[in-house]
PDB file of C-alpha atoms in Angstrom:
ATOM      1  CA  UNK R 109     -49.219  58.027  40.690  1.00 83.00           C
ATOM      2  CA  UNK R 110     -47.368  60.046  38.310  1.00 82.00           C
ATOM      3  CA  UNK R 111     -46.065  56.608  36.732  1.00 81.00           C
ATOM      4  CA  UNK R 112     -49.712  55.556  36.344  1.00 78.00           C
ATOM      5  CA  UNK R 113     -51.130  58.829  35.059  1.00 82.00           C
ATOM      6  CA  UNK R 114     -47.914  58.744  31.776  1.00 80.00           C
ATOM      7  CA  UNK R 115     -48.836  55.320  31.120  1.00 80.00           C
ATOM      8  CA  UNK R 116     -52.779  55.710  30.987  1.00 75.00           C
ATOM      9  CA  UNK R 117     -52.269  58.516  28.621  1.00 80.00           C
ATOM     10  CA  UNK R 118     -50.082  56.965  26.489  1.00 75.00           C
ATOM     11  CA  UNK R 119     -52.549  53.526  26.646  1.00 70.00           C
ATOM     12  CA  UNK R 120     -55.006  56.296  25.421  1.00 77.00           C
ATOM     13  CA  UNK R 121     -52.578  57.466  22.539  1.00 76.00           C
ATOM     14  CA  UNK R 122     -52.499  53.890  21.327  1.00 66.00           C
ATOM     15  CA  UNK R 123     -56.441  53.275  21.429  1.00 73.00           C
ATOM     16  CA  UNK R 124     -56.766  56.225  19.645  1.00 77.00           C
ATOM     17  CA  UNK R 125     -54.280  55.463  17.084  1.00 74.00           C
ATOM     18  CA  UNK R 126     -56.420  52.051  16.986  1.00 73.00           C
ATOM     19  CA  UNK R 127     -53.517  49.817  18.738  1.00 75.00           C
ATOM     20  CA  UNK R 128     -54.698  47.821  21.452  1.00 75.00           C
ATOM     21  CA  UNK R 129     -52.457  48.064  24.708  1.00 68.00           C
ATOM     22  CA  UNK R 130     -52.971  44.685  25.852  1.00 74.00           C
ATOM     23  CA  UNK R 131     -51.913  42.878  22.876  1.00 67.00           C
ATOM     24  CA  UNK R 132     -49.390  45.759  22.030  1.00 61.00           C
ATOM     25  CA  UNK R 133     -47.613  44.578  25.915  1.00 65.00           C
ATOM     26  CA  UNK R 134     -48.101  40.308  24.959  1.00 61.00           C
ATOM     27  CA  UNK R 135     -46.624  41.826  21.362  1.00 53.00           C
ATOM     28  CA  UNK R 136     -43.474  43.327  23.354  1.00 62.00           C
ATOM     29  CA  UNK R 137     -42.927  39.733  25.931  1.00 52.00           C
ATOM     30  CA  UNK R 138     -43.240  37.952  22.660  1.00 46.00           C
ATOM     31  CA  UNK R 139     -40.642  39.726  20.633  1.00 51.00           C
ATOM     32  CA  UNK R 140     -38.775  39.847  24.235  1.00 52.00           C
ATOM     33  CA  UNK R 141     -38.908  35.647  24.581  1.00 43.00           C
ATOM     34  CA  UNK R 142     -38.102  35.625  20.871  1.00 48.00           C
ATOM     35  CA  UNK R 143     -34.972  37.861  21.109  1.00 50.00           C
ATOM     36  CA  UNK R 144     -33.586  35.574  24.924  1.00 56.00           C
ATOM     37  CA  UNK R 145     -33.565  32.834  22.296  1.00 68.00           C
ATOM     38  CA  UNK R 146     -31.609  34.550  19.353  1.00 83.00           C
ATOM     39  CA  UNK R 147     -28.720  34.890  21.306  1.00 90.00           C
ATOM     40  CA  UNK R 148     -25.314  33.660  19.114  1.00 92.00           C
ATOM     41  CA  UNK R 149     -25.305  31.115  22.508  1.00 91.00           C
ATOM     42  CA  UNK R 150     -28.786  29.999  22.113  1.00 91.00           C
ATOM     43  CA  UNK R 151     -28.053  29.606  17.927  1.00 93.00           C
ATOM     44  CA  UNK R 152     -24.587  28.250  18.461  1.00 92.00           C
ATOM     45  CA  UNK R 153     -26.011  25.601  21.331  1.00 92.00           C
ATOM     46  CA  UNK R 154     -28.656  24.448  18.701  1.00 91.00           C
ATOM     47  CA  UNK R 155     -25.639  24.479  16.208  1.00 92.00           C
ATOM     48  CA  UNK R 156     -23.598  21.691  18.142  1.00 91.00           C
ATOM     49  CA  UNK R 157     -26.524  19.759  18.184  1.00 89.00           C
ATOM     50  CA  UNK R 158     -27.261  19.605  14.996  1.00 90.00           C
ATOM     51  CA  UNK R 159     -24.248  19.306  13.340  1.00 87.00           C
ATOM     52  CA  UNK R 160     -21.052  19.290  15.490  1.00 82.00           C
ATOM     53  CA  UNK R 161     -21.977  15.662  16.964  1.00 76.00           C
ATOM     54  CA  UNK R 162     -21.786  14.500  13.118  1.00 76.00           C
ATOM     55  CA  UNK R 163     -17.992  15.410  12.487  1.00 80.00           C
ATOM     56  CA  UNK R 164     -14.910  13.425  14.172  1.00 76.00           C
ATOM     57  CA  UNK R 165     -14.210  13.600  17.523  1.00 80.00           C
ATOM     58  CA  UNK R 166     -10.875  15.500  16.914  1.00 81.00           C
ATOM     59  CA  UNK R 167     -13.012  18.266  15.334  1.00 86.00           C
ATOM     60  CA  UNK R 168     -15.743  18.389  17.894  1.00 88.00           C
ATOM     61  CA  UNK R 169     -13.398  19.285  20.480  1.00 89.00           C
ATOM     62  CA  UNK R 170     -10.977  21.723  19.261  1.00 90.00           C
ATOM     63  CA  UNK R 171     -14.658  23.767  18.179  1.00 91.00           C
ATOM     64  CA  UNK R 172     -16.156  23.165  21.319  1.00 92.00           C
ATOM     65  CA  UNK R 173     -13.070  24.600  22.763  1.00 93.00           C
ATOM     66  CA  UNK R 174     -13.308  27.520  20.839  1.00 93.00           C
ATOM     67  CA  UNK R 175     -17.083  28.051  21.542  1.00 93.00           C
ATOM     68  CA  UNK R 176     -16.317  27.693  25.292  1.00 93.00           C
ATOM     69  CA  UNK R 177     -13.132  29.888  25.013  1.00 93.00           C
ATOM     70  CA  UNK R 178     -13.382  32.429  22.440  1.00 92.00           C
ATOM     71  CA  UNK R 179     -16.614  33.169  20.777  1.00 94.00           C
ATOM     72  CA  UNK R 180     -19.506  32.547  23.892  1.00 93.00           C
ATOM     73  CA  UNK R 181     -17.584  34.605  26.786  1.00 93.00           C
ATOM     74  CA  UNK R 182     -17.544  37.500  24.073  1.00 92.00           C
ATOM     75  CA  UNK R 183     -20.603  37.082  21.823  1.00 92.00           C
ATOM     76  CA  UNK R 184     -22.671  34.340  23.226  1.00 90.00           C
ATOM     77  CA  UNK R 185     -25.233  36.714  25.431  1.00 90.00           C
ATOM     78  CA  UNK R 186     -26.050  38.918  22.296  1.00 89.00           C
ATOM     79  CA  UNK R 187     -28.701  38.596  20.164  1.00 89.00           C
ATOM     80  CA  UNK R 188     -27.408  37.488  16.750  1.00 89.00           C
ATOM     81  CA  UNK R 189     -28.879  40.716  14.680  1.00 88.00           C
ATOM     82  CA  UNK R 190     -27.474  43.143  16.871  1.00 89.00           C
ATOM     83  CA  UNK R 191     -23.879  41.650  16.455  1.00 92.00           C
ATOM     84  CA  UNK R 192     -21.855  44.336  13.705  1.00 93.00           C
ATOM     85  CA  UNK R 193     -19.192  42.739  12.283  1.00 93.00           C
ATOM     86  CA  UNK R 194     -16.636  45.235  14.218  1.00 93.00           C
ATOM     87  CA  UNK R 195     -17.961  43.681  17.517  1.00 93.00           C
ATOM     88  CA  UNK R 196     -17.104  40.500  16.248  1.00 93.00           C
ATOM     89  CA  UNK R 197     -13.465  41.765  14.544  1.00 93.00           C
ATOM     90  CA  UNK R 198     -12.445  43.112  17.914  1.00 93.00           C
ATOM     91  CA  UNK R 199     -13.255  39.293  19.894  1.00 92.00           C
ATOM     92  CA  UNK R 200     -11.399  37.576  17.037  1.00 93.00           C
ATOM     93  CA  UNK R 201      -8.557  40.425  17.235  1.00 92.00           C
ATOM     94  CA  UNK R 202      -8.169  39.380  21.121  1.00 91.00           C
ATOM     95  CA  UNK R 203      -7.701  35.668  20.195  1.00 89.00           C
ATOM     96  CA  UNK R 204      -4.993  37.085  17.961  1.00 88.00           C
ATOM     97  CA  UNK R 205      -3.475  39.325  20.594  1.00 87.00           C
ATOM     98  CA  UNK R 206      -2.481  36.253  22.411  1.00 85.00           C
ATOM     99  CA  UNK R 207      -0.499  34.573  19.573  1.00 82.00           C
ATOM    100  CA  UNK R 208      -3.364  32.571  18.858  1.00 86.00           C
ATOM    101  CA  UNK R 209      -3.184  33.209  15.085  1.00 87.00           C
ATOM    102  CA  UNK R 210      -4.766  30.279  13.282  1.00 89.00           C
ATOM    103  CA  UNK R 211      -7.680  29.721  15.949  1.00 91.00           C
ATOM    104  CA  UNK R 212      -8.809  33.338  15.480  1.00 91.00           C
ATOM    105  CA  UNK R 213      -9.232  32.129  11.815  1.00 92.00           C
ATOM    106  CA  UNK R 214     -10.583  28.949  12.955  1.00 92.00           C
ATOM    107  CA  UNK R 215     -12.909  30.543  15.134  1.00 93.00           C
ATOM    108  CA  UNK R 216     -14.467  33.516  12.598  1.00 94.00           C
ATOM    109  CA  UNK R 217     -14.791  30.203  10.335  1.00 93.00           C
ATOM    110  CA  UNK R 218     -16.906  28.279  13.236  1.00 94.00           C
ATOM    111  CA  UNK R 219     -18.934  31.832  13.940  1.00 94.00           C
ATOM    112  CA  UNK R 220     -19.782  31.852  10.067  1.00 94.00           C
ATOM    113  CA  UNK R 221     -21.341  28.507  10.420  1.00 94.00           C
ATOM    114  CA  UNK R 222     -23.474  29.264  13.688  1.00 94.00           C
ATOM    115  CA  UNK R 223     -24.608  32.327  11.714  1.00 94.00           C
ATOM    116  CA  UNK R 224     -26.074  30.697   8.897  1.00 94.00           C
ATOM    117  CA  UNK R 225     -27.517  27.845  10.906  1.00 93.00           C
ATOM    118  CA  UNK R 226     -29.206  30.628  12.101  1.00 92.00           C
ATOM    119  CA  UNK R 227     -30.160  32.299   8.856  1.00 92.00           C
ATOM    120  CA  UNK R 228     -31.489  28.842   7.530  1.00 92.00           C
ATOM    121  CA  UNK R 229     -33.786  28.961  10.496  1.00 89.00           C
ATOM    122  CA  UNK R 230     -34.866  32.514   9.963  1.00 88.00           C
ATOM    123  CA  UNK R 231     -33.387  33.639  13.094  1.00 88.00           C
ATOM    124  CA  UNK R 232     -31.418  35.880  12.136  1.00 88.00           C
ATOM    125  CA  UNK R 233     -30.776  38.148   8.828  1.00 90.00           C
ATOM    126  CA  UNK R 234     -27.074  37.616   7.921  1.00 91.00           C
ATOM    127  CA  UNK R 235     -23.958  36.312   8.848  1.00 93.00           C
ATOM    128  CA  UNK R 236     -21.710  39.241   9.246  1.00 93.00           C
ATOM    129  CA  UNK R 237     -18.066  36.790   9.104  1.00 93.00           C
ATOM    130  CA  UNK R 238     -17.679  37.484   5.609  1.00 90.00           C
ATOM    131  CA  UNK R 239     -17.565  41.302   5.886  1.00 91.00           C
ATOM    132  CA  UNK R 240     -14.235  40.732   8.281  1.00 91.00           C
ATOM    133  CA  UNK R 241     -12.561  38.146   6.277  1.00 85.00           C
ATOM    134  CA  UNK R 242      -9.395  40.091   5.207  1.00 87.00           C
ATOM    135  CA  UNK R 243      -9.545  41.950   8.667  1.00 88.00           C
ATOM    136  CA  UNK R 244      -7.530  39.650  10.351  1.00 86.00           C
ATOM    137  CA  UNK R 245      -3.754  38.726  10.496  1.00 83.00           C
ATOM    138  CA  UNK R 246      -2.422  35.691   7.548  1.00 82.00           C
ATOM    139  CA  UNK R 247      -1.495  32.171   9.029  1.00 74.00           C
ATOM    140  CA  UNK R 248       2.354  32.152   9.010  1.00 72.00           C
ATOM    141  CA  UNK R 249       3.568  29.772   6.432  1.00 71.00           C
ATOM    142  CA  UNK R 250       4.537  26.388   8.204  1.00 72.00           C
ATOM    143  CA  UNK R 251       5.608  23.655   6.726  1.00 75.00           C
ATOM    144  CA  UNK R 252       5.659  19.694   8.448  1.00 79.00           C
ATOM    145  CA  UNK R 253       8.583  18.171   8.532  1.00 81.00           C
ATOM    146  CA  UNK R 254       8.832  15.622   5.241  1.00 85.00           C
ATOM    147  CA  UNK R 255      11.941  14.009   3.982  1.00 88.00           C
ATOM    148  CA  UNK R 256      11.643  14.618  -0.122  1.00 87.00           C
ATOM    149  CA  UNK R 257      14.739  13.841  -1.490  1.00 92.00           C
ATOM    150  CA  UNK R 258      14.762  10.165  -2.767  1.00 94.00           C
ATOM    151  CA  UNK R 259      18.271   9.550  -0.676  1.00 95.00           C
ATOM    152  CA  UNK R 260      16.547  10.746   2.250  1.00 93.00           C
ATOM    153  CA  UNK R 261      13.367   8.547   1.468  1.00 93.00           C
ATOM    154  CA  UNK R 262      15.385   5.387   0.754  1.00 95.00           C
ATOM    155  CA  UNK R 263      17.050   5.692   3.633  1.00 95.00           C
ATOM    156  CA  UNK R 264      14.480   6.061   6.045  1.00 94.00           C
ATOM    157  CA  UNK R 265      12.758   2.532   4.511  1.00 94.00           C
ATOM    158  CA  UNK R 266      15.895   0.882   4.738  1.00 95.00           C
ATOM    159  CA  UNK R 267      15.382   2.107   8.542  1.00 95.00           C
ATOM    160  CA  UNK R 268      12.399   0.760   8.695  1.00 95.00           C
ATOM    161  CA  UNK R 269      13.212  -2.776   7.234  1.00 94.00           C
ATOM    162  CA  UNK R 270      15.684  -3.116  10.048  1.00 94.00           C
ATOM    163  CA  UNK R 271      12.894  -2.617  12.728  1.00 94.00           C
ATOM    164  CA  UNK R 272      12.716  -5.859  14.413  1.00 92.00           C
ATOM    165  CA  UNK R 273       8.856  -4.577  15.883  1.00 93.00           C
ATOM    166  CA  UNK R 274       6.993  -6.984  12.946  1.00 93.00           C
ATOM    167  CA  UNK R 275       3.898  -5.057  13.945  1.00 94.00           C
ATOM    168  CA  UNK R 276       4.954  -1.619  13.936  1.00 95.00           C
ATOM    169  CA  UNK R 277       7.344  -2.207  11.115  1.00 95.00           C
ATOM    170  CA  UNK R 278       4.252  -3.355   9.082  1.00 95.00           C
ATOM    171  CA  UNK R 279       2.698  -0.058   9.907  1.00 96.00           C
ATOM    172  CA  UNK R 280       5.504   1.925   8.801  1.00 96.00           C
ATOM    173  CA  UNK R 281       5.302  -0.262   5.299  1.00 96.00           C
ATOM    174  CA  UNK R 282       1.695   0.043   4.837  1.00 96.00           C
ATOM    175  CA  UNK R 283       2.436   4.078   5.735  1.00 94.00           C
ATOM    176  CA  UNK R 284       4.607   4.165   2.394  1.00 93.00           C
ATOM    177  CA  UNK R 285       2.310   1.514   0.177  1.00 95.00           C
ATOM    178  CA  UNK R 286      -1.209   3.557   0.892  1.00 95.00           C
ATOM    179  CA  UNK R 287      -0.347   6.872   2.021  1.00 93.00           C
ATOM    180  CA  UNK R 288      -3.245   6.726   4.352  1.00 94.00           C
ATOM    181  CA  UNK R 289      -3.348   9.297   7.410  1.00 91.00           C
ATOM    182  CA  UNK R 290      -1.940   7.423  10.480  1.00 90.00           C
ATOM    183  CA  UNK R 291      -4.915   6.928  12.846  1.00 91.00           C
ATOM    184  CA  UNK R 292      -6.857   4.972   9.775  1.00 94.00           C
ATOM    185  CA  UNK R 293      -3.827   2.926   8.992  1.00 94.00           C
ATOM    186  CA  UNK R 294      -3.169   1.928  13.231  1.00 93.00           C
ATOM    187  CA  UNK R 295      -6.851   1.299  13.214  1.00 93.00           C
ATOM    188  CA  UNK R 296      -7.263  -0.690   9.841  1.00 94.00           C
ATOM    189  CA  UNK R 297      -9.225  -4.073  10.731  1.00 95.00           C
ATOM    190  CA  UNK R 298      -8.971  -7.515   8.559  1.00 95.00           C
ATOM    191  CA  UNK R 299     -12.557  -7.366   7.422  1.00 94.00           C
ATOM    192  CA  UNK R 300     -11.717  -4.248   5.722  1.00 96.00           C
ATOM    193  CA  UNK R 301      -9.048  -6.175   3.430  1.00 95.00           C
ATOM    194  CA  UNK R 302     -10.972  -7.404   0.508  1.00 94.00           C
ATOM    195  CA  UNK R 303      -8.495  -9.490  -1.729  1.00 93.00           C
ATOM    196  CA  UNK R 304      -6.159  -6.544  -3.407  1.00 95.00           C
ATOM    197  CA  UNK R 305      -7.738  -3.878  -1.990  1.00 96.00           C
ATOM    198  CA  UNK R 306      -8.438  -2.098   1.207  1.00 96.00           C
ATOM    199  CA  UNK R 307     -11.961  -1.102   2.004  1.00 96.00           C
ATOM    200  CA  UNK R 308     -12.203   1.944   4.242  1.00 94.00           C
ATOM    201  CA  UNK R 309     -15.812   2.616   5.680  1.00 92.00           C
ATOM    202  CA  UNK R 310     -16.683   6.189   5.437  1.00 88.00           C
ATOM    203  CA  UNK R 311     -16.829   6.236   9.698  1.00 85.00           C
ATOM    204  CA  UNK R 312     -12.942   6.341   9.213  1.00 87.00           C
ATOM    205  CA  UNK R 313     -12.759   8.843   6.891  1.00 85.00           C
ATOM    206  CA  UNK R 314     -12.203  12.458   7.273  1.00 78.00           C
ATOM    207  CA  UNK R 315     -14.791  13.332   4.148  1.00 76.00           C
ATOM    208  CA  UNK R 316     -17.275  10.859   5.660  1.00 77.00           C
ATOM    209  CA  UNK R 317     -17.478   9.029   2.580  1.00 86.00           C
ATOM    210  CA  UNK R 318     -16.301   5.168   1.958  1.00 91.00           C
ATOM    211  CA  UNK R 319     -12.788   4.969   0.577  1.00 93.00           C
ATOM    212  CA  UNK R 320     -11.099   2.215  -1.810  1.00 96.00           C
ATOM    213  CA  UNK R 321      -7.160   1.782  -1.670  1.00 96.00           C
ATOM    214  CA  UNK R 322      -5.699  -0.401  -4.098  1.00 96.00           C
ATOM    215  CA  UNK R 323      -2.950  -2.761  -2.525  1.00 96.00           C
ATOM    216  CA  UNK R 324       0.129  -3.018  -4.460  1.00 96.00           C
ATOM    217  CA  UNK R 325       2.031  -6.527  -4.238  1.00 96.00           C
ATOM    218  CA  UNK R 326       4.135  -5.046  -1.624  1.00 95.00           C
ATOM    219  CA  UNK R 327       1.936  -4.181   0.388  1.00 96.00           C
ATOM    220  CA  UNK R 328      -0.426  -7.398   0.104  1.00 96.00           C
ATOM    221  CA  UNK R 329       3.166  -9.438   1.158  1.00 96.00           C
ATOM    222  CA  UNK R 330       3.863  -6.829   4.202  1.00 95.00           C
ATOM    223  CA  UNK R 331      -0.092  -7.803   5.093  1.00 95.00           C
ATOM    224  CA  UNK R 332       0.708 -11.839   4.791  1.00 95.00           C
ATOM    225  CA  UNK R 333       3.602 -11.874   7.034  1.00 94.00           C
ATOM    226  CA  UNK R 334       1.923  -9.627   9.447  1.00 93.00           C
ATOM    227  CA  UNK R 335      -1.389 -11.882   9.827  1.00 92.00           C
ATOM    228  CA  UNK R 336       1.338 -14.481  11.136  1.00 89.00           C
ATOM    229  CA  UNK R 337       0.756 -12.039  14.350  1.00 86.00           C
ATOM    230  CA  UNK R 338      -2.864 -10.496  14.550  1.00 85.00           C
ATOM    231  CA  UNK R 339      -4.762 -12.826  12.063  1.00 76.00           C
ATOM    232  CA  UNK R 340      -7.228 -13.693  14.750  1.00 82.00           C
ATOM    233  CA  UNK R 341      -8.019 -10.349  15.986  1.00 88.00           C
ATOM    234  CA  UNK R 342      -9.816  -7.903  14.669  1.00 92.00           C
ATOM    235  CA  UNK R 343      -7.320  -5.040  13.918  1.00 94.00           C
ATOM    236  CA  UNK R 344      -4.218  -5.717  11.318  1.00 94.00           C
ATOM    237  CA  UNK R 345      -2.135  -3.912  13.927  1.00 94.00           C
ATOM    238  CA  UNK R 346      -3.371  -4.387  17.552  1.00 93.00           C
ATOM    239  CA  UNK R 347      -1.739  -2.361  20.737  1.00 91.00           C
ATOM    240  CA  UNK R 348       0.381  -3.995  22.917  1.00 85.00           C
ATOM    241  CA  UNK R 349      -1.874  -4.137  25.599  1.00 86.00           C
ATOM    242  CA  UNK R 350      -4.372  -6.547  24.446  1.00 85.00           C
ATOM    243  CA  UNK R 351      -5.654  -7.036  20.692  1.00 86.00           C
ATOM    244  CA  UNK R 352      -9.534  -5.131  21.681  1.00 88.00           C
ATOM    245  CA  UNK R 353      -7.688  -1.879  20.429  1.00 91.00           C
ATOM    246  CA  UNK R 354      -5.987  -1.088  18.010  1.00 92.00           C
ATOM    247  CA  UNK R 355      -1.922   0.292  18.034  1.00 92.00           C
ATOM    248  CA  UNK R 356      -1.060   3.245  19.619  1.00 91.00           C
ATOM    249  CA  UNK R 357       0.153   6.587  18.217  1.00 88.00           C
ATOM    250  CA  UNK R 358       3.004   5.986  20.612  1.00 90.00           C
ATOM    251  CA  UNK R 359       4.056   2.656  18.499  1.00 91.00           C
ATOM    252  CA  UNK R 360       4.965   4.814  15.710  1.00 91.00           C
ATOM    253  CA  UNK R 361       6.432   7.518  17.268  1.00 91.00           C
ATOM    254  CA  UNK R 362       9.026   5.602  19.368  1.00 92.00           C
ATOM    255  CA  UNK R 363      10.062   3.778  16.678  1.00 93.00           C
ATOM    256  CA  UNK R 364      10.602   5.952  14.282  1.00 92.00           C
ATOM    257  CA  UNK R 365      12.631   8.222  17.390  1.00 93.00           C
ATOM    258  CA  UNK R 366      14.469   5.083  17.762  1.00 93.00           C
ATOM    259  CA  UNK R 367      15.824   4.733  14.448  1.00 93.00           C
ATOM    260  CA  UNK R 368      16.889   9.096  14.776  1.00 91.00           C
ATOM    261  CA  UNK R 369      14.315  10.930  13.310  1.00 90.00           C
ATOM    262  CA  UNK R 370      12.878  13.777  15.618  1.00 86.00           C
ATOM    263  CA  UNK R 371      10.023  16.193  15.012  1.00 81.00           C
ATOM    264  CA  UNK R 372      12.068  17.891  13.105  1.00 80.00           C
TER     265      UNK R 372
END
């Protein structure tokens, strides 16, 4: 009764401040509903619709791993307004507690793009990443291993000339000719070849947009003597398994073990 007596009075404090109590209480679900749906998990769901099923599939795991791991358990039940960019500093600094250097990096990257997916829908106001950005820790310098020293570099093709895998040797060739990233070279197919040059269709590429490599006369004779093997298939360098698919990662990496060269 005493409940009921505070709240007629103050539903007589709004009527006489000309607010009507009923629409003020459908105002308050409203804004409720509204804010359930704001969440960074709600935004960030909408996100990965929209745009994570357009990149590779490489990149739409290692961010939905870092949604799923990192940036929901901590942030993904708060509204997106109410996050402060020291709330989300102290998740990132946990990711980099754990040695996890780069993804924290990664992941205030990823965060900056759910918050202005979210900003571009007017649901929420700003994206707070960019207050943070010299917060956290530098990547370490790392370097891949290369060889650069033209000994080094002829040695390794004469190597590979003495690979008696025509396939994979081919690969290897076509490596050094085009200095194309691995995967598109495995996965290069002979309707891609159009007389000297190689065609890449912008499904292959990282950018997303269609590629042209010019073939040098090298590489156009590595290409003859390998369509001795795979000219009927569809890929220029087909797995072992069966020519539906194209060669391995594996390929590559054994031979190249096999001839001495490590990760290293």
């Amino acid at each position: 009764l005493k409940l009921a007596r505070q709240r007629h009075q103050a539903a007589r404090e709004m009527l006489a401040n000309g607010i009507d109590p009923n629409q003020d209480k459908r105002d308050r679900k409203l804004a409720a509903l509204d804010a359930a749906g704001n969440t960074f998990g709600a935004i960030a769901a909408d996100w990965s619709q929209v745009k994570l099923s357009a990149m590779s599939p490489a990149t739409i795991k290692r961010n939905s791993q870092i949604l799923r791991d990192y940036l929901i358990p901590a942030i993904g039940h708060r509204p997106v307004d109410d996050i402060r960019p020291a709330e989300l500093l102290a998740a990132l600094r946990r990711v980099e507690t754990s040695g996890a250097i780069e993804t924290a990096k990664r992941a205030r990257s990823l965060a900056g793009q759910v918050f202005r997916f979210g900003v571009a829908e007017g649901r929420c106001e700003r994206d707070p990443t960019g207050d943070i950005r010299d917060a956290l820790k530098p990547s370490p310098n790392k370097h891949h291993a290369a060889i650069v020293d033209p000994k080094g570099a002829g040695k390794l093709m004469a190597h590979i000339a003495e690979y008696d895998n025509l396939l994979t040797r081919g690969a290897l060739h076509i490596s050094a000719y085009t200095f194309q990233r691995p995967g598109v070279i495995r996965a290069m197919e002979w309707s891609e070849i159009n007389e000297d040059r190689w065609e890449i269709p912008a499904a292959k590429m990282k950018g997303r947009e269609d590629h042209i490599v010019p073939l040098s006369t090298q590489a156009l004779a590595v290409l003859a003597e390998v369509e001795t093997m795979s000219g009927g298939g569809k890929f220029v360098f087909p797995s072992a398994r069966g020519p539906s698919r194209c060669m391995s990662e594996n390929a590559v990496r054994v031979a190249l073990r096999s001839m001495g060269y490590s990760n290293e």
